[in-house]
Coordinates of C-alpha atoms in Angstrom, one line a residue:
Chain A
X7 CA 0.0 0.0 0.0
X8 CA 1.3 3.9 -0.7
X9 CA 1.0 6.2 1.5
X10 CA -1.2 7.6 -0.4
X11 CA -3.8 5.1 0.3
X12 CA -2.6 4.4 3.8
X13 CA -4.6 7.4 4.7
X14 CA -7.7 6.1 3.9
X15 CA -7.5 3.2 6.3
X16 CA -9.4 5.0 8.6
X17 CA -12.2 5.9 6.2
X18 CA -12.5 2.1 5.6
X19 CA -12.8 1.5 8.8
X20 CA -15.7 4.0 9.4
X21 CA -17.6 3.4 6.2
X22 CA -17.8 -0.1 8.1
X23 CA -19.1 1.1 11.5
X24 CA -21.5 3.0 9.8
X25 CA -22.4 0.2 7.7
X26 CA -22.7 -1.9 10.7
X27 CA -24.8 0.7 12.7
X28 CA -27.6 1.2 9.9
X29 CA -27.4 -2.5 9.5
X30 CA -27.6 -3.1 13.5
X31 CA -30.2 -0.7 14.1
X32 CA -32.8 -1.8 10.8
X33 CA -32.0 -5.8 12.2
X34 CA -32.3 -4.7 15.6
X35 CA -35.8 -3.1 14.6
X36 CA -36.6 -6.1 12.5
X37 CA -36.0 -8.5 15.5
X38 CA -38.7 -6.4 17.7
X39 CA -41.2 -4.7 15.5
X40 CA -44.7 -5.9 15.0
X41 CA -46.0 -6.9 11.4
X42 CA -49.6 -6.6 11.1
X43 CA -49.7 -6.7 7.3
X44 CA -53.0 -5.6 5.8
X45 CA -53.2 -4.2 2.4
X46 CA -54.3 -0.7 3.2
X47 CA -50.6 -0.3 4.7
X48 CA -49.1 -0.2 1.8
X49 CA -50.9 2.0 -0.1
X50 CA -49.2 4.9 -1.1
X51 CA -49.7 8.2 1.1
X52 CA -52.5 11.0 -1.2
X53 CA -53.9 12.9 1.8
X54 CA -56.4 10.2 3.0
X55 CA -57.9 9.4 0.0
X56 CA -56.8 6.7 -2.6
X57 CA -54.0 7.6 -4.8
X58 CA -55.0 8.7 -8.5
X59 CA -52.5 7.8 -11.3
X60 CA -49.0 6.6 -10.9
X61 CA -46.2 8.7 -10.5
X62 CA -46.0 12.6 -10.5
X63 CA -44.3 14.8 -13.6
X64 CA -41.3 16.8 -13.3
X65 CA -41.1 19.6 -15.4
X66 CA -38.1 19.2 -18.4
X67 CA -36.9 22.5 -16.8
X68 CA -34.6 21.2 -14.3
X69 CA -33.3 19.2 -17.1
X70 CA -31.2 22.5 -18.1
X71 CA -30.0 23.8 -13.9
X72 CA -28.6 20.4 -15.0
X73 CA -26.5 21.2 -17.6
X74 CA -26.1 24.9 -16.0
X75 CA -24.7 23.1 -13.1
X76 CA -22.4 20.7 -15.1
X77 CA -20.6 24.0 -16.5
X78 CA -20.2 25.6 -13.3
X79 CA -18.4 22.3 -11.1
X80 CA -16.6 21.1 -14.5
X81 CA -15.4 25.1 -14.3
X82 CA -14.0 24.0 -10.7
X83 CA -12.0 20.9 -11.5
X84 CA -9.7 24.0 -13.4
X85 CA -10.1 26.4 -10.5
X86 CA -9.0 24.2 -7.6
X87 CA -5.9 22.9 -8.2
X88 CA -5.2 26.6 -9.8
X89 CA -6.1 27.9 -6.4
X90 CA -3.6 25.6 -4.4
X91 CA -1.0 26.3 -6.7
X92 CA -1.6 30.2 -7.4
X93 CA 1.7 31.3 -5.2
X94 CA 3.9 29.4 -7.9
X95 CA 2.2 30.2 -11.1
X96 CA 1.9 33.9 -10.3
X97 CA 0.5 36.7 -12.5
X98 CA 0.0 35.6 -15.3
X99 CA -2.0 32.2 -14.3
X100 CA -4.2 35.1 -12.5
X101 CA -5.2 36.8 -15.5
X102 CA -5.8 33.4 -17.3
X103 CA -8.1 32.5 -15.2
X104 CA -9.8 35.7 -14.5
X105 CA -10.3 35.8 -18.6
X106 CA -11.9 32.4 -18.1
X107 CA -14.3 33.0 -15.5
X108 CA -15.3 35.5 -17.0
X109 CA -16.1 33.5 -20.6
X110 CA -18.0 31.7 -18.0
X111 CA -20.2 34.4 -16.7
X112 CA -20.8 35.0 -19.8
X113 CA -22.2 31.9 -20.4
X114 CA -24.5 32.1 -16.9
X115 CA -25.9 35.8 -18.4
X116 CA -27.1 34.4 -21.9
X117 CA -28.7 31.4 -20.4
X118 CA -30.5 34.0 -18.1
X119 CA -31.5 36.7 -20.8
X120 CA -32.6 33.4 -22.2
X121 CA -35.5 32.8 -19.5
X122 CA -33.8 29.5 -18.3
X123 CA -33.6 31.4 -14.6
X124 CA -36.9 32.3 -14.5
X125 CA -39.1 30.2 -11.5
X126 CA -42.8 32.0 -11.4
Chain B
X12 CA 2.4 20.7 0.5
X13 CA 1.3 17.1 1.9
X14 CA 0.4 17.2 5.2
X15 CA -0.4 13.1 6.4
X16 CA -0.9 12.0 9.5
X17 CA 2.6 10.7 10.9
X18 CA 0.8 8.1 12.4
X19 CA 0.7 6.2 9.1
X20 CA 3.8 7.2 7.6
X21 CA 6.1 3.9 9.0
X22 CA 4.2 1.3 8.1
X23 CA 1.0 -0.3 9.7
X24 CA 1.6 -3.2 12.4
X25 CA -0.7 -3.9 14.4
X26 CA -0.4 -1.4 17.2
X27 CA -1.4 1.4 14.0
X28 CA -4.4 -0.5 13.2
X29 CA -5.8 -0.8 16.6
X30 CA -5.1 3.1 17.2
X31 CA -7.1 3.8 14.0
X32 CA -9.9 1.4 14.9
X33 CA -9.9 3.3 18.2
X34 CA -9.8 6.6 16.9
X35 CA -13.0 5.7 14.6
X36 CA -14.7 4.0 17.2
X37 CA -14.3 7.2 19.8
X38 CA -15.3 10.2 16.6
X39 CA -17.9 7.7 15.7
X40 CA -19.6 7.3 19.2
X41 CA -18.6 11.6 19.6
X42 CA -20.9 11.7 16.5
X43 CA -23.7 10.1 17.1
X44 CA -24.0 11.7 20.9
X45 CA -23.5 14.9 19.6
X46 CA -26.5 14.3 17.5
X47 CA -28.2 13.2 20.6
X48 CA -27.9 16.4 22.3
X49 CA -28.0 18.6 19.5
X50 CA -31.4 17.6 19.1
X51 CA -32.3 18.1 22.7
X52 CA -30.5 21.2 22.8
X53 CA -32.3 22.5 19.6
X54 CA -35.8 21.6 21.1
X55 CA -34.8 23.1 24.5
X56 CA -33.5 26.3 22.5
X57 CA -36.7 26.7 20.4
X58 CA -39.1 25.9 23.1
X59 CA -37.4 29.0 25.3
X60 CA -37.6 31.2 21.7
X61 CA -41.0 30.5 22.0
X62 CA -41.8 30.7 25.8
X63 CA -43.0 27.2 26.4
X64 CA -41.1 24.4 29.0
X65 CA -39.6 22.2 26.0
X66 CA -38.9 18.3 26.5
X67 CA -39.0 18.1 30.7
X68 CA -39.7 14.1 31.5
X69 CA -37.3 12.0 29.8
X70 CA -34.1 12.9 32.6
X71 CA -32.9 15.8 33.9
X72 CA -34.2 18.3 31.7
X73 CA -35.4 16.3 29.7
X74 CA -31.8 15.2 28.2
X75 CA -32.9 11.6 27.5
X76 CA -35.6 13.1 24.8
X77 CA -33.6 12.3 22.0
X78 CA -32.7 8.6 23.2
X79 CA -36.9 8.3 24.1
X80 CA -37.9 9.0 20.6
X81 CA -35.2 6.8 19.5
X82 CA -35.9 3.6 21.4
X83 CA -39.8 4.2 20.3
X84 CA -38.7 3.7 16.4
X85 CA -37.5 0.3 17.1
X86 CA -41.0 -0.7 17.8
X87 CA -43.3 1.0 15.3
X88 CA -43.9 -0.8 12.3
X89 CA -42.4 -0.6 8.5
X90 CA -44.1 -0.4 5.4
X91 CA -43.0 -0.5 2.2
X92 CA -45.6 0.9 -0.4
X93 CA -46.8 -1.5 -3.0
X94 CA -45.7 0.8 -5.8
X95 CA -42.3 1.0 -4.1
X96 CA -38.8 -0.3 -6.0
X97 CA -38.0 -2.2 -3.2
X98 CA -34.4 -2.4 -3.2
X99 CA -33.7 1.0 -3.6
X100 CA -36.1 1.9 -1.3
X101 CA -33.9 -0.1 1.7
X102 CA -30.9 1.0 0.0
X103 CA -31.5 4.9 0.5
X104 CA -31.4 4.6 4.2
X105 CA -27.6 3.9 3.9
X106 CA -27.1 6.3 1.6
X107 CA -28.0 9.3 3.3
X108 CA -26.2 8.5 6.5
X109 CA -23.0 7.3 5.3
X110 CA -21.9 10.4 3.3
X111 CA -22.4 12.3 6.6
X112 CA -20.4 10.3 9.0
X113 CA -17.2 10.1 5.9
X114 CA -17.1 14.0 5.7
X115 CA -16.4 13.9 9.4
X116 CA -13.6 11.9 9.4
X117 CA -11.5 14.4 7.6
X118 CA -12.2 17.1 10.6
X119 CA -9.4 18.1 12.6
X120 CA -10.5 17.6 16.5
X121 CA -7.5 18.2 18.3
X122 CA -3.3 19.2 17.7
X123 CA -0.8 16.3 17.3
X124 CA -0.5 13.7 20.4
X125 CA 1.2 10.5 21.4
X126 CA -0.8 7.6 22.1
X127 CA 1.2 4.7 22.8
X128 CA 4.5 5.9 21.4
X129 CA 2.6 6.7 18.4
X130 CA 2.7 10.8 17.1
X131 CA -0.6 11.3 15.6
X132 CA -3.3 13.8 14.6
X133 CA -7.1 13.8 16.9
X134 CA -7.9 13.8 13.6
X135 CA -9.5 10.4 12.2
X136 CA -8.1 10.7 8.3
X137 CA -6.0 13.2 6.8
X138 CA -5.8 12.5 2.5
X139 CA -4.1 15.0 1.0
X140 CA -7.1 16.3 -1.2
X141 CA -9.3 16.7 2.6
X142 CA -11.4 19.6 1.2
X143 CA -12.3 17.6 -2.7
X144 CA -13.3 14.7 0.2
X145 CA -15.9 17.1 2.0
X146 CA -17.2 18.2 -2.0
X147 CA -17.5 14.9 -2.9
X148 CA -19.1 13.7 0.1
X149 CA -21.7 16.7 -0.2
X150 CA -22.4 15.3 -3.4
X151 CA -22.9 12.0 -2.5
X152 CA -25.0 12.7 0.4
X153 CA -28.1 13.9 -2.4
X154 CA -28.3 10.4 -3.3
X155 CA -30.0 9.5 -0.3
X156 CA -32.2 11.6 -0.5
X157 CA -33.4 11.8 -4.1
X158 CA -33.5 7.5 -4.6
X159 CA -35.0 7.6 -0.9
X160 CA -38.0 10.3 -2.8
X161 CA -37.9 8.3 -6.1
X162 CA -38.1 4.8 -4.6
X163 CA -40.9 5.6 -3.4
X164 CA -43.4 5.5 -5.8
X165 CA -45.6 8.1 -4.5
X166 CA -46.2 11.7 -5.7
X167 CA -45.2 14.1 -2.4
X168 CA -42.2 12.2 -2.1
X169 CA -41.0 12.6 -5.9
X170 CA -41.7 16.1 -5.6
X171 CA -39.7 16.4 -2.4
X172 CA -37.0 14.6 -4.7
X173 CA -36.5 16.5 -7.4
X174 CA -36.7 19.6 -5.1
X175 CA -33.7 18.1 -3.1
X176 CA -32.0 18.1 -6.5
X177 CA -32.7 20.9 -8.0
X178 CA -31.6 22.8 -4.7
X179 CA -28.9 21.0 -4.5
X180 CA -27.7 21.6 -7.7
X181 CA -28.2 25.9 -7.7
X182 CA -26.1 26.0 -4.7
X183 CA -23.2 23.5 -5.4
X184 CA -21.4 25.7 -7.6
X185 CA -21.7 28.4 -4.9
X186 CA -20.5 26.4 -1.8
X187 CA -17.6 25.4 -3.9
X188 CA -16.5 28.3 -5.4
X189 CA -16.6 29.5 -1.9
X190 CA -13.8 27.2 -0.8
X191 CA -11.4 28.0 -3.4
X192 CA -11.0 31.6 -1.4
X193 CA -9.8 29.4 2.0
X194 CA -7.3 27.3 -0.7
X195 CA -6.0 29.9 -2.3
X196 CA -4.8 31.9 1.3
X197 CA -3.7 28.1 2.7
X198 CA -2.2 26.8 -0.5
X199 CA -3.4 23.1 0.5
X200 CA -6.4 20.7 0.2
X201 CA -5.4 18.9 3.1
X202 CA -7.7 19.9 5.9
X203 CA -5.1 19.6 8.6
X204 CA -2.4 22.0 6.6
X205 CA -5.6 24.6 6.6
X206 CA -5.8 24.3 10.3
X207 CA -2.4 24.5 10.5
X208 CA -2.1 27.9 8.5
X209 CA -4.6 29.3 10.8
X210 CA -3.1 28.5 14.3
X211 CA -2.7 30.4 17.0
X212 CA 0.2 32.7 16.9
X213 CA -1.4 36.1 19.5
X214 CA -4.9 37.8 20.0
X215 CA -4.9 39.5 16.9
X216 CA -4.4 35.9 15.3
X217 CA -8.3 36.0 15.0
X218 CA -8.6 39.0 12.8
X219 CA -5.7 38.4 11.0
X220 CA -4.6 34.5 10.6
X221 CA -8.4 32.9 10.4
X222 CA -9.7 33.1 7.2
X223 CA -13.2 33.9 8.1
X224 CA -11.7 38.2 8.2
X225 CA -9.2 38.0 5.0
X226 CA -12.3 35.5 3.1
X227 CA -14.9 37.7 4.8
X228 CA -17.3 37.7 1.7
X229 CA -16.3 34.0 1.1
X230 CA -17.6 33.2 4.6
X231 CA -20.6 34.4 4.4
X232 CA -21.5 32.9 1.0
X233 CA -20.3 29.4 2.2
X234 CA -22.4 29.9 5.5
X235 CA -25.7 30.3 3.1
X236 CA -24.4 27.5 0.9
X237 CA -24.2 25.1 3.7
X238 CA -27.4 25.6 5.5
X239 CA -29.0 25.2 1.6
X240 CA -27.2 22.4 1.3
X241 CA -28.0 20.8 4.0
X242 CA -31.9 21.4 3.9
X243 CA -31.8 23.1 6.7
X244 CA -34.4 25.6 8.1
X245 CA -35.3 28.6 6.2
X246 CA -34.0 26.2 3.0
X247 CA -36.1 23.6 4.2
X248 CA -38.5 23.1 1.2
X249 CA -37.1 19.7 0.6
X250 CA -39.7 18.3 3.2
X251 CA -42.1 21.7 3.8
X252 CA -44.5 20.1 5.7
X253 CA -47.1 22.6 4.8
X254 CA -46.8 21.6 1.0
X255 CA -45.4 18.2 0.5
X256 CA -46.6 16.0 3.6
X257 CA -43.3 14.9 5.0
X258 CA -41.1 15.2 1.8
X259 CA -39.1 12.4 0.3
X260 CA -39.4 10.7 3.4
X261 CA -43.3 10.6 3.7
X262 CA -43.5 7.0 2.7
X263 CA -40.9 6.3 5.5
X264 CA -42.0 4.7 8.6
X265 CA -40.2 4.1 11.9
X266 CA -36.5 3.2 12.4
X267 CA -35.8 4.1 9.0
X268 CA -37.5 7.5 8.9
X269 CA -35.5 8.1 11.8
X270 CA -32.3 7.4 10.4
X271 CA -33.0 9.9 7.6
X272 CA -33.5 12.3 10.8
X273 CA -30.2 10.7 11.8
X274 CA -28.3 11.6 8.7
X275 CA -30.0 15.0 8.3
X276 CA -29.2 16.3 11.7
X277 CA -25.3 14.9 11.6
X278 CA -25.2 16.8 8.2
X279 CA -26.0 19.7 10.0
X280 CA -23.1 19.3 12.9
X281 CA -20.6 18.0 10.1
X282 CA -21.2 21.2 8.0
X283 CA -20.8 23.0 11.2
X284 CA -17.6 21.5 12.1
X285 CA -16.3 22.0 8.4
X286 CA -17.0 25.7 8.9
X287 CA -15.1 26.1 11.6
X288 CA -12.0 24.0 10.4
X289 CA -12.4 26.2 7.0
X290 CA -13.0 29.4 8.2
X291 CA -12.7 29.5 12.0
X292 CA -9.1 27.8 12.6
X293 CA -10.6 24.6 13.2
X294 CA -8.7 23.6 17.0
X295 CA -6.2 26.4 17.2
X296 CA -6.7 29.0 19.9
X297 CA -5.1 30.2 23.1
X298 CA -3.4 27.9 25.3
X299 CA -3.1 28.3 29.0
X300 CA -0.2 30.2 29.9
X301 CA 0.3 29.0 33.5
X302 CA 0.8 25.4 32.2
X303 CA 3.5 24.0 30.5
X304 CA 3.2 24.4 26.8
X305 CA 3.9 20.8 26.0
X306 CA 1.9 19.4 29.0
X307 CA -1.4 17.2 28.8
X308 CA -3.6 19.9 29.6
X309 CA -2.2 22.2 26.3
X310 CA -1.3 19.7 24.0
X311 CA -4.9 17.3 24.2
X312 CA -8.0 19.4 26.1
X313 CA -7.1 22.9 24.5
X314 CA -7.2 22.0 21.4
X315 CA -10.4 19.9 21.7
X316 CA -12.1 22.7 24.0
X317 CA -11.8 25.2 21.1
X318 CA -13.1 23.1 18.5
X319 CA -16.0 22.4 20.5
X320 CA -16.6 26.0 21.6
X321 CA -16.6 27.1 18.2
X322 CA -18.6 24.3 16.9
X323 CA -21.5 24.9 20.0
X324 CA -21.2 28.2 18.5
X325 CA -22.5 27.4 15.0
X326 CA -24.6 25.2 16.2
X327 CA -26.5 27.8 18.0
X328 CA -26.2 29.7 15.3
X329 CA -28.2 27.3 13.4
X330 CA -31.2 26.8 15.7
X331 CA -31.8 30.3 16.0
X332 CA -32.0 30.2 12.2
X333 CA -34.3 27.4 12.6
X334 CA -36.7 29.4 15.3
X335 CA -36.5 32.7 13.8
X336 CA -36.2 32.8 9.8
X337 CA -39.5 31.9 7.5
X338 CA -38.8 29.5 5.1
X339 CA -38.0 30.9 1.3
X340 CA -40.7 30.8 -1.4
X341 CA -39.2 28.2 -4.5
X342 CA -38.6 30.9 -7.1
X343 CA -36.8 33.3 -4.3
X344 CA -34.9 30.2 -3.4
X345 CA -33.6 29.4 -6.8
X346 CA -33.1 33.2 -7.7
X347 CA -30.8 33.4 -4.7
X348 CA -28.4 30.8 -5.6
X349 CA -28.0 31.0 -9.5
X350 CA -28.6 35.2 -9.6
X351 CA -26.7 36.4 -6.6
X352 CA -24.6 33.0 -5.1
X353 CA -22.9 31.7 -8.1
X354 CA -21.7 35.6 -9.3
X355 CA -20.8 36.9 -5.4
X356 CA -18.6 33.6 -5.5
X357 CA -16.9 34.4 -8.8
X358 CA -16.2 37.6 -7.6
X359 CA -14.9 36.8 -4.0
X360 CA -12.9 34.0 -5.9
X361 CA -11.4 37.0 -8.4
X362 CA -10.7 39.7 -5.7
X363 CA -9.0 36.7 -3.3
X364 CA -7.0 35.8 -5.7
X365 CA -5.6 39.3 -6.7
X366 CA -5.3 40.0 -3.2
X367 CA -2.7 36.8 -2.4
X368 CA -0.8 37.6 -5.9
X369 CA -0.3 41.3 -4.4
X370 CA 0.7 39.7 -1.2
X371 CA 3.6 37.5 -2.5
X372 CA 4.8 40.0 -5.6
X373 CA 4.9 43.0 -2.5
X374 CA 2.7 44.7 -4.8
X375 CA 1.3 47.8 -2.4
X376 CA -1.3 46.3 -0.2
X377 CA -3.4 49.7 -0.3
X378 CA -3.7 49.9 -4.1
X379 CA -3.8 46.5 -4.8
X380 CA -6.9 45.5 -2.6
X381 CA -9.0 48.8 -3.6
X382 CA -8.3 48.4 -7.2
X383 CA -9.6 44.6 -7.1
X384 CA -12.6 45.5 -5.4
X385 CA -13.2 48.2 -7.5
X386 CA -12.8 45.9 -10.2
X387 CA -15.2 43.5 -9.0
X388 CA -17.6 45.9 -8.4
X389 CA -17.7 47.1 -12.0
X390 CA -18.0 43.9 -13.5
X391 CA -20.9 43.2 -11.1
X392 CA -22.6 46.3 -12.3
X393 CA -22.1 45.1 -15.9
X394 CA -23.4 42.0 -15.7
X395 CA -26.6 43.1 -13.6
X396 CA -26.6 45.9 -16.4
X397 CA -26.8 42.9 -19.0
X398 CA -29.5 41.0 -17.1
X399 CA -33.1 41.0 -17.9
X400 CA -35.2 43.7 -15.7
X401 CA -37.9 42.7 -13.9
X402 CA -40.6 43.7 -16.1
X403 CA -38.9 42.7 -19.5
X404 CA -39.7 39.9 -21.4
X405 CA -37.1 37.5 -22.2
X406 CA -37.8 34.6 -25.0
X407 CA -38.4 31.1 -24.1
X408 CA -36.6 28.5 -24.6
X409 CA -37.6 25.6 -22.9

């Protein structure tokens, strides 16, 4: 193992407490729950009365904060390792990537004079 | 810079493991008792906000509450809808609680120790890309949620679902924009090299080493982020009662509805804690001077007893939010993060960065900072300038 990894050993040893928690707690809960099972139960939940239709729609608008959103945290796999290593690169990396966020922002106010921001 | 924990840096024999296994078991069992009383304190808090008596019978002062409520899950029923995936719908539970306990891990607790002969960190894991960890985690905590909503089969939980998302998504960008200002004064991802460049040097260390002052704008944007990001109160809309039943959770009875209120309040005291080892110096802070500096008192319980302090102080912070602020209409919601989030980061990220080049090219400190904001400021005013007005009408294109 690298040291790299070696770090991680930790993590892997509390994904599995956690894992063992949840586990522990939903068996533990199985162990001493009641099951009544009757078919009303398990009915979806439509304020009372019996549920009309199948699932609900989404509107195709959220489709596009999707892509919005892809541009803006692609945009930070660039920015953060500029950020760490903006004391070596110096000026000129600044104005590089000054010149690219704004292309960016550019980018955010056509999609808003556009009407994708628009909520009402 | 890599910063690792030097407890891991010789090799792993046994003694290592057990110390790591030890370490997880003591931050895990810190966690989940934190929760504990964070939810006590936070219905003790609010009750007194309002002028009522609060949880009184469970213990003294009601302390036991939490632990009440939790024992009574055990016992109440499940269901599973008919219209339900089924598998996904058991699988969310882990989902959403998982993510929450990993992003601790990275937090620095306390300074370096020895346990055993062994230097290490009160700090459970240290990889060298900490603060990518926390974003990633962040991430992966949505998936709890919005399977947990989809999975479901029923209508108020899709729609608590896609809200999740769709929050989640305008404010993303924002809360990690907002970072980059703390990486580009610390010059590391590592979460314990941050706390490091932020430690205790004199009193005026607070204004002028903590990045919360020189990242002011930076701070406050990440503080709005994180209490969106974690659905908390007034970003709550995820599971408005008043609209959407219970949420994504509405179809989610007993022990594992209350380990989505598990995972929802640790996300709370995990965003907390990554606030203060971001912005607030994580365990750095005064030692006592009337001790030896290398004794037990200053080198393990100082530490600790700052980062606590702080993170009680967030934590307050947070419940008065909850007991004070209305919760935001959707459009006002979404308008916040994509019109006035995402373009305050940019700009913070721009002016920070000018501000660190002046600082290691000794350009003057008192032109440099002026002009950037200055600059900042115009480019604002050009964009708003470029921005629909409220009244215009702006083609459609979806």
């Amino acid at each position: 193992m690298t040291d790299y990894y070696r770090e991680y050993l930790a993590v892997a040893v509390l994904i599995g407490a956690g894992l063992a928690m949840v586990g522990g707690m939903l068996g533990l809960g199985k162990l001493i729950r009641p099951t009544r099972p009757q078919p009303q139960k398990y009915v979806t939940y439509e304020a009372g009365s019996d549920p009309v239709g199948g699932w609900g729609q989404s509107n195709v608008r959220y489709y596009v904060y999707a892509l919005l959103f892809v541009m803006f945290d692609v945009e930070a796999v660039f920015i953060f390792p500029w950020a760490v290593r903006l004391e070596t690169l110096g000026v000129q990396s600044l104005i590089s990537m000054i010149v690219f966020i704004v292309i960016l922002a550019l980018g955010l106010v056509y999609a808003w004079r556009k009407g994708v921001l628009r909520w009402a | 810079m890599i910063a690792s924990d030097p407890l891991l840096s010789h090799g792993i024999d046994l003694e290592v493991v057990l110390i790591v296994i030890a370490k997880t078991i003591v931050v895990f069992a810190l966690l989940l008792v934190l929760v504990m009383f964070y939810i006590w304190f936070m219905r003790k808090v609010i009750a007194d906000m309002q002028n009522r008596i609060g949880p009184n019978n469970a213990g003294p002062w009601g302390i036991l509450q939490t632990l009440a409520d939790g024992i009574k899950f055990f016992f109440k029923e499940q269901s599973i809808p008919d219209t339900a995936d089924r598998w996904v719908f058991r699988l969310a539970p882990y989902l959403s609680v998982l993510p929450a306990f990993l992003a601790f891990s990275i937090i620095p607790i306390g300074g370096k120790v020895s346990i055993a002969g062994h230097q290490t960190y009160l700090q459970l894991a240290d990889p060298p890309i900490g603060v990518l960890f926390l974003l990633m985690m962040s991430g992966v905590g949505l998936y709890g949620v919005m399977l947990a909503g989809w999975a479901s089969g029923s209508k108020y939980p899709l729609l608590g679902a896609v809200r999740a998302s769709a929050q989640l998504l305008s404010y993303e960008a924002a809360f990690g924009l907002s970072v980059v200002a703390v990486l580009l004064h610390s010059g590391t991802l590592s979460t314990r090299g941050i706390a490091n460049a932020q430690a205790w040097t004199s009193w005026h260390s607070f204004v002028t080493d903590w990045y919360w002052s020189v990242a002011i704008v930076s701070f406050v944007i990440f503080v709005i982020a994180a209490v969106a990001e974690t659905n908390h109160p007034p970003f709550d809309l995820v599971e408005a009662e008043q609209e959407l039943v219970g949420g994504f959770h509405t179809e989610y009875t007993g022990i594992r509805f209350a380990i989505f209120f598990l995972a929802e309040f640790m996300n709370v005291i995990t965003m907390s804690a990554i606030a203060v080892t971001l912005f607030l110096g994580g365990p750095s802070g005064p030692a006592l001077g009337f001790l030896p500096q290398g004794g037990f008192v200053n080198l393990w319980i100082m530490p600790v007893f700052w980062f606590f302090l702080k993170l009680m102080v967030l934590l307050f912070g947070t419940v008065w939010l909850r007991a004070s602020v209305p919760r935001l209409r959707y459009d006002q919601l979404m308008d916040l993060g994509w019109k006035w989030l995402i373009e305050l980061s940019f700009l913070a990220v721009m002016v920070t960065a000018v501000v660190v080049v002046a600082r290691d090219q000794g350009w003057d400190r008192w032109i440099a900072v002026p002009a950037a904001f200055g600059g900042a400021l115009a480019i604002l005013g050009l964009l708003r300038l470029c921005m629909p007005h409220r009244d215009e009408t702006v083609s459609e294109v979806v």
